[in-house]
Short mmCIF file of C-alpha atoms in Angstrom, two decimals:
data_model
loop_
_atom_site.label_atom_id
_atom_site.label_comp_id
_atom_site.label_asym_id
_atom_site.label_seq_id
_atom_site.Cartn_x
_atom_site.Cartn_y
_atom_site.Cartn_z
CA MET A 8 0.02 0.04 0.01
CA ALA A 9 1.45 3.34 -1.00
CA SER A 10 1.26 6.10 1.53
CA LEU A 11 1.88 9.86 1.89
CA VAL A 12 2.46 11.81 5.10
CA LEU A 13 0.83 15.16 5.62
CA VAL A 14 3.49 17.58 6.92
CA GLY A 15 1.83 21.06 7.07
CA VAL A 16 -0.70 23.38 5.63
CA SER A 17 -0.29 27.15 4.96
CA CYS A 18 -2.16 29.87 2.99
CA SER A 19 -1.75 33.24 1.49
CA SER A 20 -3.79 35.63 -0.65
CA GLU A 21 -2.09 36.21 -4.08
CA GLU A 22 -4.51 38.07 -6.32
CA GLY A 23 -3.50 38.74 -9.92
CA ARG A 24 -0.81 36.01 -9.98
CA GLU A 25 -0.65 34.17 -13.33
CA ARG A 26 -0.64 30.45 -13.66
CA GLY A 27 0.18 28.27 -16.60
CA SER A 28 -2.28 25.51 -17.47
CA GLY A 29 -1.90 22.12 -19.06
CA THR A 30 -3.09 18.63 -18.69
CA SER A 31 0.22 17.04 -17.58
CA SER A 32 3.05 18.13 -15.43
CA SER A 33 6.37 16.67 -14.34
CA VAL A 34 7.93 18.12 -11.23
CA GLU A 35 11.53 18.64 -10.20
CA ALA A 36 12.86 19.34 -6.68
CA GLY A 37 14.16 22.88 -5.89
CA ALA A 38 17.48 23.78 -4.30
CA ASP A 39 16.13 22.69 -0.88
CA GLY A 40 15.14 19.27 -2.23
CA VAL A 41 11.40 19.87 -1.96
CA GLN A 42 9.31 19.45 -5.10
CA GLN A 43 7.07 22.46 -5.93
CA ILE A 44 3.79 21.30 -7.44
CA GLU A 45 1.60 24.14 -8.76
CA VAL A 46 -2.21 23.38 -9.13
CA THR A 47 -4.88 25.72 -10.44
CA ILE A 48 -8.51 25.07 -9.74
CA SER A 49 -11.31 26.44 -11.83
CA ASP A 50 -14.88 25.58 -12.97
CA ALA A 51 -13.17 23.10 -15.29
CA GLY A 52 -11.56 21.20 -12.41
CA CYS A 53 -7.83 20.77 -11.44
CA GLU A 54 -4.92 21.64 -13.75
CA PRO A 55 -2.78 19.79 -14.41
CA GLN A 56 -4.90 16.72 -14.59
CA THR A 57 -1.87 14.47 -14.53
CA ILE A 58 1.07 15.14 -12.25
CA VAL A 59 4.25 13.00 -12.19
CA ALA A 60 6.49 13.49 -9.17
CA ASN A 61 9.45 11.78 -7.60
CA GLU A 62 9.17 10.29 -4.10
CA GLY A 63 10.15 12.54 -1.26
CA PRO A 64 9.00 15.90 0.11
CA ALA A 65 6.60 17.92 -1.95
CA ARG A 66 4.79 21.14 -1.61
CA PHE A 67 1.39 21.57 -3.40
CA THR A 68 0.52 25.26 -4.07
CA VAL A 69 -3.19 25.55 -5.08
CA HIS A 70 -4.52 28.73 -6.78
CA ASN A 71 -8.17 29.47 -7.50
CA ASP A 72 -8.58 30.88 -11.03
CA GLY A 73 -11.94 32.60 -10.33
CA SER A 74 -14.24 29.69 -9.44
CA SER A 75 -16.91 29.97 -6.84
CA ALA A 76 -17.98 26.34 -7.38
CA VAL A 77 -14.58 24.58 -6.96
CA THR A 78 -12.89 25.71 -3.79
CA GLU A 79 -10.78 22.66 -2.69
CA PHE A 80 -8.11 20.28 -3.82
CA GLU A 81 -7.52 16.86 -2.45
CA VAL A 82 -5.01 13.99 -2.79
CA LEU A 83 -6.68 10.59 -2.30
CA ASP A 84 -5.27 7.21 -1.47
CA GLY A 85 -8.20 4.87 -2.35
CA GLY A 86 -11.09 6.65 -0.70
CA ARG A 87 -8.93 8.26 2.06
CA ILE A 88 -7.92 11.90 1.90
CA ILE A 89 -4.23 12.16 2.64
CA GLY A 90 -3.69 15.87 1.78
CA GLU A 91 -6.04 18.72 1.04
CA VAL A 92 -6.76 22.39 1.04
CA GLU A 93 -10.25 23.85 1.45
CA ASN A 94 -11.83 27.28 1.14
CA VAL A 95 -9.52 28.33 -1.72
CA PHE A 96 -11.67 31.19 -2.90
CA PRO A 97 -11.03 33.22 -6.09
CA GLY A 98 -7.74 35.05 -5.80
CA VAL A 99 -6.61 32.96 -2.91
CA GLU A 100 -3.60 30.62 -2.81
CA LYS A 101 -3.14 27.88 -0.20
CA ALA A 102 -0.47 25.22 0.19
CA PHE A 103 0.24 21.89 1.95
CA SER A 104 3.17 19.59 2.07
CA LEU A 105 3.41 15.82 1.78
CA THR A 106 6.20 13.30 1.90
CA LEU A 107 5.43 11.26 -1.30
CA GLN A 108 5.87 7.45 -1.60
CA PRO A 109 5.87 5.57 -4.92
CA GLY A 110 2.36 4.88 -6.23
CA THR A 111 -0.59 6.21 -8.04
CA PHE A 112 -3.02 8.54 -6.34
CA VAL A 113 -6.15 10.50 -7.25
CA THR A 114 -6.34 14.24 -7.24
CA TYR A 115 -9.89 15.61 -6.63
CA CYS A 116 -11.48 18.87 -7.18
CA PRO A 117 -15.22 18.52 -6.19
CA ASN A 118 -17.75 20.31 -8.40
CA GLY A 119 -15.29 20.77 -11.30
CA ASP A 120 -16.37 19.74 -14.90
CA VAL A 121 -13.56 17.12 -14.52
CA GLU A 122 -13.30 16.33 -10.87
CA ARG A 123 -10.48 13.65 -10.85
CA GLY A 124 -6.97 13.55 -11.96
CA THR A 125 -3.90 11.47 -11.31
CA LEU A 126 -0.74 11.89 -9.19
CA GLU A 127 1.90 9.35 -10.20
CA VAL A 128 4.84 9.11 -7.75
CA VAL A 129 7.94 7.46 -9.04
CA SER A 130 10.89 5.97 -7.21
CA GLY A 131 14.01 8.19 -7.28
CA ALA A 132 16.22 5.08 -7.46
CA GLY A 133 17.13 4.00 -10.89
#
């Protein structure tokens, strides 16, 4: 069974900040070794829909692109929530950190046109 560990949650308001969009994203670790994963929520759902990350520490930064219907982002292992942010209102950015273990997980943005995506965590050994 794959697992992730919730490390912490933080939030900030960052109005007017631009975000790129796409359906797939690979993630690399920053100088501090923590992967920075950017997610945008909108009426369409979560972007990117597919995230590929390496095992290890990761910080998910979630930005709301003007949606009042979609205000949360979750990472699920089966039916269990292992990381989330709620009340991400338009113009607000919130973040949480996880220690990722190899496996395939579901990303979930309730009420989006496309509610579910995929987080694939790969082993750093190779």
